[in-house]
Coordinates of C-alpha atoms in Angstrom, one line a residue:
Chain A
X1177 CA -108.0 -4.2 55.6
X1178 CA -110.2 -6.4 53.5
X1179 CA -109.9 -10.1 54.3
X1180 CA -109.0 -11.1 50.8
X1181 CA -105.8 -9.1 51.0
X1182 CA -104.8 -11.0 54.1
X1183 CA -105.7 -14.3 52.4
X1184 CA -103.6 -13.5 49.3
X1185 CA -100.7 -12.2 51.5
X1186 CA -100.8 -15.5 53.4
X1187 CA -100.5 -17.5 50.1
X1188 CA -97.6 -15.2 49.1
X1189 CA -95.8 -15.9 52.4
X1190 CA -96.4 -19.6 52.0
X1191 CA -95.0 -19.5 48.5
X1192 CA -91.7 -18.2 49.9
X1193 CA -91.7 -20.2 53.2
X1194 CA -92.9 -23.6 51.9
X1195 CA -89.8 -24.3 49.7
X1196 CA -87.6 -23.6 52.6
X1197 CA -89.6 -25.9 54.8
X1198 CA -89.4 -28.5 52.0
X1199 CA -85.7 -28.2 51.9
X1200 CA -85.4 -28.4 55.7
X1201 CA -87.4 -31.7 55.5
X1202 CA -84.7 -33.2 53.3
X1203 CA -81.9 -32.4 55.8
X1204 CA -80.0 -35.5 57.0
X1205 CA -80.1 -34.4 60.7
X1206 CA -78.1 -37.4 61.8
X1207 CA -75.1 -36.2 59.9
X1208 CA -75.8 -32.5 59.9
X1209 CA -73.0 -31.6 62.2
X1210 CA -70.4 -33.6 60.3
X1211 CA -71.7 -32.3 56.9
X1212 CA -71.5 -28.6 57.8
X1213 CA -68.2 -28.8 59.7
X1214 CA -66.2 -30.5 56.9
X1215 CA -63.0 -28.6 56.1
X1216 CA -64.3 -27.5 52.7
X1217 CA -67.6 -26.4 54.2
X1218 CA -65.9 -24.3 56.9
X1219 CA -63.5 -22.8 54.3
X1220 CA -66.4 -21.9 52.1
X1221 CA -68.4 -20.3 54.9
X1222 CA -65.5 -18.3 56.2
X1223 CA -64.6 -17.1 52.7
X1224 CA -68.3 -16.1 52.1
X1225 CA -68.5 -14.1 55.3
X1226 CA -65.1 -12.4 54.6
X1227 CA -65.8 -11.5 51.0
X1228 CA -69.4 -10.4 51.8
X1229 CA -68.1 -8.1 54.5
X1230 CA -65.4 -6.7 52.2
X1231 CA -67.9 -6.1 49.3
X1232 CA -70.4 -4.5 51.7
X1233 CA -67.6 -2.1 52.8
X1234 CA -66.8 -1.4 49.1
X1235 CA -70.6 -0.8 48.5
X1236 CA -70.7 1.7 51.3
X1237 CA -67.7 3.6 50.1
X1238 CA -69.0 3.9 46.5
X1239 CA -72.7 3.7 47.1
X1240 CA -73.3 6.6 49.6
X1241 CA -71.8 9.2 47.3
X1242 CA -73.8 7.8 44.4
X1243 CA -77.0 8.0 46.4
X1244 CA -76.3 11.6 47.5
X1245 CA -75.7 12.6 43.9
X1246 CA -78.8 10.9 42.7
X1247 CA -81.0 12.3 45.5
X1248 CA -79.6 15.8 45.9
X1249 CA -78.9 17.0 42.4
X1250 CA -80.6 17.3 39.0
X1251 CA -78.7 16.8 35.9
X1252 CA -79.3 15.8 32.3
X1253 CA -79.5 12.1 31.8
X1254 CA -80.1 11.4 35.5
X1255 CA -82.8 8.9 34.8
X1256 CA -80.5 7.0 32.4
X1257 CA -77.7 7.1 35.1
X1258 CA -80.1 5.7 37.7
X1259 CA -81.2 3.0 35.2
X1260 CA -77.6 1.9 34.7
X1261 CA -76.9 1.9 38.4
X1262 CA -79.8 -0.4 39.0
X1263 CA -78.9 -2.7 36.1
X1264 CA -77.1 -5.4 38.2
X1265 CA -80.4 -5.8 40.0
X1266 CA -82.2 -7.1 36.9
X1267 CA -79.3 -8.6 35.0
X1268 CA -78.7 -12.3 35.3
X1269 CA -75.5 -12.6 37.5
X1270 CA -73.8 -14.6 34.8
X1271 CA -74.1 -11.6 32.5
X1272 CA -72.5 -9.5 35.2
X1273 CA -69.7 -12.0 35.4
X1274 CA -69.1 -11.8 31.6
X1275 CA -69.1 -8.0 31.8
X1276 CA -66.6 -8.0 34.7
X1277 CA -64.4 -10.5 32.9
X1278 CA -64.3 -8.4 29.8
X1279 CA -63.3 -5.4 32.0
X1280 CA -61.0 -6.7 34.7
X1281 CA -60.0 -10.0 33.1
X1282 CA -56.5 -10.6 31.8
X1283 CA -57.5 -9.6 28.3
X1284 CA -60.1 -7.1 29.4
X1285 CA -60.5 -3.3 29.1
X1286 CA -58.5 -2.6 32.3
X1287 CA -56.9 -6.0 32.8
X1288 CA -53.9 -5.3 30.8
X1289 CA -53.2 -2.1 32.7
X1290 CA -53.5 -4.0 36.0
X1291 CA -51.2 -6.7 34.6
X1292 CA -48.5 -4.1 33.9
X1293 CA -48.9 -2.8 37.5
X1294 CA -48.4 -6.4 38.7
X1295 CA -52.0 -6.7 39.9
X1296 CA -53.8 -10.0 38.9
X1297 CA -57.5 -10.0 39.6
X1298 CA -58.5 -13.2 37.8
X1299 CA -58.9 -16.3 40.1
X1300 CA -58.2 -14.2 43.2
X1301 CA -60.4 -13.4 46.2
X1302 CA -60.4 -9.8 44.9
X1303 CA -62.4 -11.0 41.9
X1304 CA -65.0 -12.5 44.3
X1305 CA -65.3 -9.2 46.1
X1306 CA -65.7 -7.3 42.9
X1307 CA -68.3 -9.7 41.6
X1308 CA -70.3 -9.4 44.9
X1309 CA -70.0 -5.6 45.0
X1310 CA -71.2 -5.4 41.4
X1311 CA -74.5 -7.2 42.2
X1312 CA -74.9 -5.7 45.7
X1313 CA -74.3 -2.0 45.0
X1314 CA -77.8 -1.2 43.7
X1315 CA -79.3 -2.4 47.0
X1316 CA -77.3 0.1 48.9
X1317 CA -77.8 3.0 46.5
X1318 CA -81.5 2.5 46.3
X1319 CA -81.9 2.2 50.1
X1320 CA -79.8 5.3 50.9
X1321 CA -81.4 7.3 48.1
X1322 CA -84.9 6.5 49.3
X1323 CA -84.0 7.6 52.8
X1324 CA -82.4 10.8 51.6
X1325 CA -85.5 11.7 49.6
X1326 CA -87.8 10.8 52.5
X1327 CA -85.8 13.0 54.9
X1328 CA -85.9 16.0 52.6
X1329 CA -83.2 18.6 52.1
X1330 CA -84.5 21.2 54.6
X1331 CA -82.1 20.4 57.4
X1332 CA -79.2 20.6 55.0
X1333 CA -80.5 23.9 53.7
X1334 CA -80.9 25.3 57.2
X1335 CA -77.4 24.2 58.1
X1336 CA -76.0 25.9 55.0
X1337 CA -77.8 29.1 55.8
X1338 CA -76.3 29.0 59.2
X1339 CA -72.9 29.0 57.6
X1340 CA -71.9 25.3 57.6
X1341 CA -69.5 24.4 54.8
X1342 CA -70.7 21.6 52.3
X1343 CA -68.3 19.1 54.0
X1344 CA -69.7 19.9 57.5
X1345 CA -73.3 19.6 56.1
X1346 CA -72.4 16.2 54.7
X1347 CA -70.8 14.8 57.8
X1348 CA -72.9 16.4 60.5
X1349 CA -76.4 16.5 58.8
X1350 CA -76.7 14.4 55.7
X1351 CA -74.9 11.3 56.9
X1352 CA -76.6 11.1 60.4
X1353 CA -80.0 11.5 58.6
X1354 CA -79.5 8.5 56.4
X1355 CA -78.1 6.1 59.1
X1356 CA -81.3 3.9 59.0
X1357 CA -81.2 3.6 55.2
X1358 CA -77.5 3.0 55.4
X1359 CA -77.9 0.1 57.8
X1360 CA -80.7 -1.6 56.0
X1361 CA -79.0 -1.0 52.6
X1362 CA -75.8 -2.5 54.0
X1363 CA -77.6 -5.5 55.3
X1364 CA -79.4 -6.1 52.0
X1365 CA -76.1 -5.7 50.2
X1366 CA -74.4 -8.1 52.5
X1367 CA -77.2 -10.6 52.1
X1368 CA -77.1 -10.3 48.3
X1369 CA -73.3 -10.6 48.3
X1370 CA -73.6 -13.7 50.5
X1371 CA -75.8 -15.3 47.9
X1372 CA -73.8 -14.3 44.9
X1373 CA -73.2 -17.2 42.5
X1374 CA -73.3 -16.6 38.8
X1375 CA -70.9 -13.7 38.5
X1376 CA -68.4 -15.3 40.9
X1377 CA -68.5 -18.6 38.9
X1378 CA -68.0 -16.8 35.6
X1379 CA -65.5 -14.2 36.7
X1380 CA -63.5 -15.6 39.7
X1381 CA -63.5 -19.3 39.2
X1382 CA -63.8 -21.9 42.0
X1383 CA -61.0 -22.9 44.3
X1384 CA -61.3 -23.9 48.0
X1385 CA -60.3 -21.1 50.4
X1386 CA -59.7 -18.7 47.5
X1387 CA -62.7 -18.2 45.4
X1388 CA -65.1 -21.1 46.3
X1389 CA -67.8 -19.3 48.4
X1390 CA -70.7 -21.1 50.1
X1391 CA -73.1 -21.0 47.1
X1392 CA -70.3 -22.4 44.8
X1393 CA -69.6 -25.1 47.4
X1394 CA -73.3 -26.0 47.5
X1395 CA -73.4 -26.2 43.7
X1396 CA -70.3 -28.5 43.7
X1397 CA -71.4 -30.7 46.5
X1398 CA -74.7 -31.3 44.8
X1399 CA -72.8 -33.3 42.1
X1400 CA -71.8 -36.0 44.5
X1401 CA -73.3 -35.4 47.9
X1402 CA -76.8 -34.0 47.8
X1403 CA -77.1 -34.3 51.6
X1404 CA -74.1 -32.0 52.1
X1405 CA -75.5 -29.6 49.6
X1406 CA -78.9 -29.4 51.4
X1407 CA -77.2 -29.1 54.8
X1408 CA -75.0 -26.2 53.5
X1409 CA -78.0 -24.6 51.8
X1410 CA -79.7 -24.5 55.2
X1411 CA -76.7 -22.9 56.8
X1412 CA -76.8 -20.2 54.1
X1413 CA -80.5 -19.6 54.7
X1414 CA -80.0 -19.4 58.4
X1415 CA -77.1 -16.9 58.1
X1416 CA -79.1 -14.8 55.7
X1417 CA -82.2 -14.8 57.9
X1418 CA -80.2 -14.0 61.1
X1419 CA -78.4 -11.1 59.4
X1420 CA -81.7 -9.7 58.1
X1421 CA -83.7 -10.1 61.3
X1422 CA -80.9 -8.9 63.5
X1423 CA -80.2 -5.7 61.7
X1424 CA -83.0 -4.9 59.2
X1425 CA -85.6 -2.8 61.0
X1426 CA -87.4 -0.5 58.6
X1427 CA -88.4 2.8 60.2
X1428 CA -92.0 2.7 61.3
X1429 CA -91.9 -1.0 62.1
X1430 CA -89.6 -0.9 65.1
Chain B
X1446 CA -96.6 15.2 60.0
X1447 CA -97.4 16.8 56.7
X1448 CA -99.0 14.8 54.0
X1449 CA -96.0 15.1 51.7
X1450 CA -93.7 13.8 54.4
X1451 CA -96.1 11.0 55.1
X1452 CA -96.0 10.0 51.4
X1453 CA -92.3 10.0 51.4
X1454 CA -92.2 7.7 54.4
X1455 CA -94.6 5.3 52.7
X1456 CA -92.4 5.4 49.5
X1457 CA -89.4 4.6 51.6
X1458 CA -91.1 1.7 53.4
X1459 CA -92.5 0.3 50.2
X1460 CA -89.1 0.4 48.5
X1461 CA -87.4 -1.3 51.4
X1462 CA -89.9 -4.1 51.4
X1463 CA -89.3 -4.6 47.6
X1464 CA -85.6 -4.6 48.2
X1465 CA -85.8 -7.0 51.1
X1466 CA -87.9 -9.4 49.0
X1467 CA -85.4 -9.1 46.1
X1468 CA -82.5 -9.7 48.4
X1469 CA -84.0 -12.7 50.0
X1470 CA -85.0 -14.4 46.7
X1471 CA -81.6 -13.9 45.1
X1472 CA -79.6 -14.7 48.3
X1473 CA -81.4 -17.9 48.8
X1474 CA -82.0 -19.1 45.3
X1475 CA -79.6 -21.8 44.4
X1476 CA -78.5 -22.1 40.8
X1477 CA -81.1 -23.6 38.6
X1478 CA -79.9 -26.7 36.7
X1479 CA -78.0 -25.5 33.7
X1480 CA -79.7 -26.8 30.7
X1481 CA -82.9 -26.5 28.8
X1482 CA -85.5 -28.4 26.8
X1483 CA -85.7 -28.2 23.1
X1484 CA -87.9 -29.9 20.6
X1485 CA -85.8 -30.8 17.7
X1486 CA -87.2 -29.5 14.5
X1487 CA -90.8 -29.9 15.6
X1488 CA -91.9 -28.0 12.5
X1489 CA -90.2 -30.4 10.1
X1490 CA -91.6 -33.5 11.8
X1491 CA -95.1 -32.2 12.0
X1492 CA -95.0 -31.4 8.3
X1493 CA -94.0 -35.0 7.4
X1494 CA -96.4 -36.6 9.8
X1495 CA -99.4 -35.5 7.9
X1496 CA -98.1 -37.2 4.7
X1497 CA -96.5 -40.4 5.8
X1498 CA -98.0 -41.2 9.2
X1499 CA -96.8 -44.7 9.9
X1500 CA -97.3 -44.1 13.7
X1501 CA -99.7 -42.2 15.8
X1502 CA -98.1 -38.9 16.8
X1503 CA -95.8 -39.7 19.7
X1504 CA -93.3 -37.6 21.7
X1505 CA -90.2 -39.2 23.0
X1506 CA -88.5 -37.5 25.8
X1507 CA -84.7 -37.9 25.9
X1508 CA -82.5 -36.7 28.8
X1509 CA -78.9 -36.4 27.7
X1510 CA -75.7 -35.1 29.2
X1511 CA -74.8 -31.5 28.3
X1512 CA -71.8 -32.6 26.3
X1513 CA -74.1 -34.4 23.9
X1514 CA -76.1 -31.3 23.0
X1515 CA -74.8 -31.0 19.4
X1516 CA -74.8 -34.7 18.5
X1517 CA -78.1 -35.6 20.1
X1518 CA -79.8 -32.6 18.5
X1519 CA -78.7 -33.8 15.2
X1520 CA -79.5 -37.4 16.0
X1521 CA -83.0 -36.4 17.1
X1522 CA -83.7 -34.7 13.8
X1523 CA -82.5 -37.7 11.9
X1524 CA -84.6 -40.0 14.1
X1525 CA -87.7 -37.9 13.5
X1526 CA -87.1 -38.0 9.8
X1527 CA -86.8 -41.8 9.9
X1528 CA -89.9 -42.2 12.1
X1529 CA -92.7 -39.9 10.8
X1530 CA -95.1 -38.9 13.5
X1531 CA -92.4 -39.0 16.2
X1532 CA -91.2 -35.9 18.0
X1533 CA -88.1 -36.1 20.1
X1534 CA -88.1 -33.7 23.0
X1535 CA -84.5 -33.1 24.4
X1536 CA -83.5 -32.1 27.8
X1537 CA -79.8 -31.4 28.3
X1538 CA -78.1 -30.9 31.7
X1539 CA -75.2 -32.3 33.7
X1540 CA -75.6 -36.1 34.1
X1541 CA -76.0 -35.9 37.9
X1542 CA -78.7 -33.2 37.5
X1543 CA -80.5 -35.4 35.1
X1544 CA -80.4 -38.4 37.4
X1545 CA -81.8 -36.2 40.2
X1546 CA -84.6 -35.0 37.8
X1547 CA -85.5 -38.6 36.8
X1548 CA -85.5 -39.9 40.4
X1549 CA -87.7 -36.9 41.4
X1550 CA -90.2 -38.1 38.8
X1551 CA -89.4 -36.2 35.6
X1552 CA -91.0 -38.0 32.6
X1553 CA -88.0 -39.3 30.7
X1554 CA -88.0 -42.1 28.2
X1555 CA -84.3 -42.3 27.4
X1556 CA -81.3 -41.4 29.5
X1557 CA -77.8 -40.8 28.0
X1558 CA -75.2 -40.2 30.6
X1559 CA -71.7 -38.8 30.3
X1560 CA -70.3 -41.4 32.7
X1561 CA -71.1 -44.9 33.9
X1562 CA -71.3 -43.7 37.5
X1563 CA -74.4 -41.6 37.0
X1564 CA -76.0 -44.4 34.9
X1565 CA -75.2 -46.8 37.8
X1566 CA -77.0 -44.5 40.2
X1567 CA -80.1 -44.6 38.1
X1568 CA -79.8 -48.4 37.7
X1569 CA -79.4 -48.8 41.4
X1570 CA -82.6 -46.8 41.9
X1571 CA -84.4 -49.4 39.7
X1572 CA -85.2 -46.8 37.1
X1573 CA -83.4 -48.4 34.1
X1574 CA -85.0 -51.1 31.9
X1575 CA -82.5 -53.8 30.8
X1576 CA -78.7 -53.1 30.6
X1577 CA -77.4 -49.7 29.4
X1578 CA -75.2 -49.8 26.4
X1579 CA -72.0 -47.7 26.0
X1580 CA -72.3 -45.8 22.7
X1581 CA -69.3 -43.5 22.8
X1582 CA -66.1 -42.8 24.7
X1583 CA -64.3 -39.5 25.2
X1584 CA -60.8 -38.6 26.4
X1585 CA -59.3 -35.5 27.8
X1586 CA -57.2 -33.0 25.8
X1587 CA -55.3 -29.9 26.8
X1588 CA -57.0 -26.7 25.6
X1589 CA -55.0 -23.5 25.3
X1590 CA -55.9 -20.0 24.1
X1591 CA -55.1 -19.3 20.4
X1592 CA -51.3 -18.6 20.2
X1593 CA -50.6 -20.8 23.2
X1594 CA -49.1 -17.9 25.3
X1595 CA -47.6 -20.2 28.0
X1596 CA -46.1 -22.5 25.4
X1597 CA -47.7 -25.7 26.7
X1598 CA -46.8 -28.9 24.7
X1599 CA -47.0 -31.8 27.2
X1600 CA -49.1 -32.8 30.2
X1601 CA -46.1 -32.2 32.5
X1602 CA -45.9 -28.6 31.3
X1603 CA -49.2 -28.0 33.1
X1604 CA -47.4 -28.3 36.4
X1605 CA -45.2 -25.3 35.7
X1606 CA -45.7 -22.8 38.5
X1607 CA -46.1 -19.9 36.1
X1608 CA -48.8 -21.6 34.1
X1609 CA -52.4 -20.8 35.1
X1610 CA -54.3 -24.1 34.7
X1611 CA -58.0 -24.6 35.1
X1612 CA -59.5 -28.0 35.6
X1613 CA -62.8 -29.6 36.5
X1614 CA -63.5 -30.3 40.2
X1615 CA -62.9 -33.9 41.2
X1616 CA -66.7 -34.2 41.9
X1617 CA -67.6 -34.0 38.2
X1618 CA -66.7 -36.6 35.6
X1619 CA -64.1 -34.5 33.8
X1620 CA -62.4 -33.7 37.1
X1621 CA -62.4 -37.4 38.1
X1622 CA -60.7 -38.1 34.7
X1623 CA -58.1 -35.4 35.4
X1624 CA -57.4 -36.9 38.9
X1625 CA -56.9 -40.3 37.3
X1626 CA -54.4 -39.0 34.8
X1627 CA -52.5 -37.1 37.6
X1628 CA -52.2 -40.3 39.5
X1629 CA -51.1 -42.3 36.5
X1630 CA -48.5 -39.8 35.5
X1631 CA -47.3 -38.7 38.9
X1632 CA -47.7 -35.1 37.7
X1633 CA -49.4 -33.0 40.4
X1634 CA -51.3 -30.0 39.1
X1635 CA -51.9 -26.8 41.2
X1636 CA -54.9 -25.4 39.3
X1637 CA -56.0 -21.8 39.8
X1638 CA -59.6 -22.9 39.6
X1639 CA -61.6 -26.2 39.8
X1640 CA -64.7 -25.7 37.8
X1641 CA -68.1 -27.4 38.0
X1642 CA -68.5 -28.0 34.3
X1643 CA -66.3 -28.6 31.4
X1644 CA -67.9 -25.6 29.7
X1645 CA -66.7 -23.3 32.5
X1646 CA -63.1 -24.6 32.0
X1647 CA -63.4 -23.9 28.3
X1648 CA -64.8 -20.4 28.9
X1649 CA -61.8 -19.5 31.1
X1650 CA -59.4 -20.7 28.4
X1651 CA -61.1 -19.2 25.4
X1652 CA -61.3 -15.8 27.2
X1653 CA -57.6 -16.0 27.9
X1654 CA -58.0 -15.9 31.7
X1655 CA -56.3 -19.2 32.0
X1656 CA -53.2 -20.4 30.1
X1657 CA -54.5 -24.0 29.8
X1658 CA -57.4 -26.2 30.7
X1659 CA -58.2 -29.9 30.6
X1660 CA -61.4 -30.6 28.6
X1661 CA -62.7 -33.4 26.4
X1662 CA -61.5 -33.9 22.9
X1663 CA -65.1 -33.2 21.7
X1664 CA -65.2 -29.9 23.5
X1665 CA -62.1 -28.7 21.7
X1666 CA -63.6 -29.9 18.4
X1667 CA -66.8 -28.0 19.2
X1668 CA -65.0 -24.8 20.3
X1669 CA -63.7 -24.3 16.8
X1670 CA -61.0 -21.6 16.6
X1671 CA -61.5 -20.1 20.0
X1672 CA -59.2 -22.6 21.6
X1673 CA -56.3 -24.8 20.4
X1674 CA -56.2 -28.5 21.3
X1675 CA -53.0 -30.2 22.4
X1676 CA -53.4 -34.0 22.5
X1677 CA -51.3 -35.9 25.0
X1678 CA -50.5 -39.6 25.1
X1679 CA -51.3 -40.0 28.9
X1680 CA -55.0 -39.2 28.2
X1681 CA -55.6 -42.9 27.5
X1682 CA -55.4 -43.7 31.2
X1683 CA -58.8 -42.0 31.7
X1684 CA -61.4 -43.0 29.1
X1685 CA -64.9 -41.8 29.8
X1686 CA -67.7 -44.0 28.7
X1687 CA -71.2 -42.7 27.6
X1688 CA -74.0 -45.3 28.3
X1689 CA -77.6 -45.0 27.1
X1690 CA -80.6 -46.7 28.6
X1691 CA -84.4 -46.9 28.5
X1692 CA -85.9 -45.4 31.7
X1693 CA -88.2 -47.8 33.6
X1694 CA -91.8 -46.8 33.5
X1695 CA -91.4 -45.1 30.1
X1696 CA -94.8 -44.9 28.4
X1697 CA -93.0 -45.2 25.0
X1698 CA -90.7 -48.1 25.9
X1699 CA -90.7 -49.5 22.3
X1700 CA -89.8 -46.2 20.7
X1701 CA -87.3 -45.5 23.4
X1702 CA -85.6 -48.8 22.6
X1703 CA -85.6 -47.9 18.9
X1704 CA -83.9 -44.5 19.7
X1705 CA -81.2 -46.2 21.8
X1706 CA -80.6 -48.6 19.0
X1707 CA -80.4 -45.7 16.6
X1708 CA -77.7 -44.0 18.7
X1709 CA -75.7 -47.2 19.1
X1710 CA -76.2 -48.0 15.4
X1711 CA -74.5 -46.7 12.2
X1712 CA -76.2 -43.3 12.2
X1713 CA -75.1 -42.7 15.8
X1714 CA -71.6 -43.8 15.0
X1715 CA -71.3 -41.4 12.1
X1716 CA -72.7 -38.4 14.0
X1717 CA -70.7 -39.0 17.1
X1718 CA -67.5 -39.7 15.3
X1719 CA -67.8 -36.4 13.4
X1720 CA -68.0 -34.6 16.7
X1721 CA -64.8 -36.2 17.9
X1722 CA -66.2 -39.1 20.0
X1723 CA -64.7 -42.5 19.8
X1724 CA -67.3 -45.2 19.2
X1725 CA -67.0 -48.8 20.5

């Protein structure tokens, strides 16, 4: 490897790490414990963990079949479909929030139907989960699809020629093959859900214990108590890093 | 391992790295300060500066609360017209964001806050020259979606259990005003959401998600027909004052003073009153 590559890589790493170090330098360590254990901070952290777990589950449920379809079939407009699936990745989250609002909101496309059924999504924790799943889903789909393409369809073809039904092939061959991609995709989706801000603020609102997740609490605390905001920001960084390090092991690196 | 399989592996690894980077950046990125900079009619002023240049070209940087966007954009244009050669650069954001920016060293000449508390923060930091002047006041009003589906007519109606009310969080000025009114009237609201900014409250109301919201009179005026305003007499118990001051260390202190006087003077009165502000 040429040395200049290492040098530029080091600059890149510093570019990401330095701001985090800078933030850490601002932490009021004397009051750190009190700041991060205030009732509103605890409520926000628990809500964030709960909703991120729920939206990751939703992503797994919807994302794995999407990835299988995208990786294992060819159909007209496939590139367009993939582009749409990846859209939340590049869309500003606030745009996602507006889109969700005009679909699941009270006056939205589906909102009136839900209202008739007695289901109210606006201002509920469900809205938070939907917002997070919307922005996190592409991470899971991309990751699982990449793993599926890398593993190839040969094992599935062999299983089918040996007489396995499509269901058996999916559960016994396809799914075990994508476990690594599934795990890393789920971790990335969880991390993304944990950081979700714009779509939640636009679509779900902000109320302690119901819709005010950790990023929203940080944003609010910044108005009056920057020390609390910095302390909570550090908590969010630590949670995200711990989740990524503990579970994200790309194949070939472990 | 075949070459094709090796390539596929590499593709997988590369895409995972990209994903990880994307996830980390979005997960850790806090929201950027809502707001933006704008140079009010730079083209117009540069045109006139060549003909009647009474001053050397100067750029005055004005930091103003987000709720002043419309009025200050207009005032900046009029100020530029009255002072050929001068360009007014505007930066709008929440008052507390602006205070943070100025204390962190952002080059501001004038600061116009949406409340006295944030101006006091800047004064306490020794970053204001002289004494700030209150140039406008604002009070709260009930905003409802067109047609007023929940039939709200008074402040007490907002406490109805079936009415979905959205307010500002107590940490921001409009929320503090809401809390003051609740205390004064003894009416306890149970909002479905406590937003960070008055614009978020307005958005929830105009989209019909909420049945009612508490925003400033000027916000209702600016929202046009997308919401309906319902004034209430108790709003007088929480009057919000907007002070303006010259930032210490301004390299255009004289011009900054002129702009502040322009805002507190007749032109300022006219523009602010048209937007629904009360002027002292």
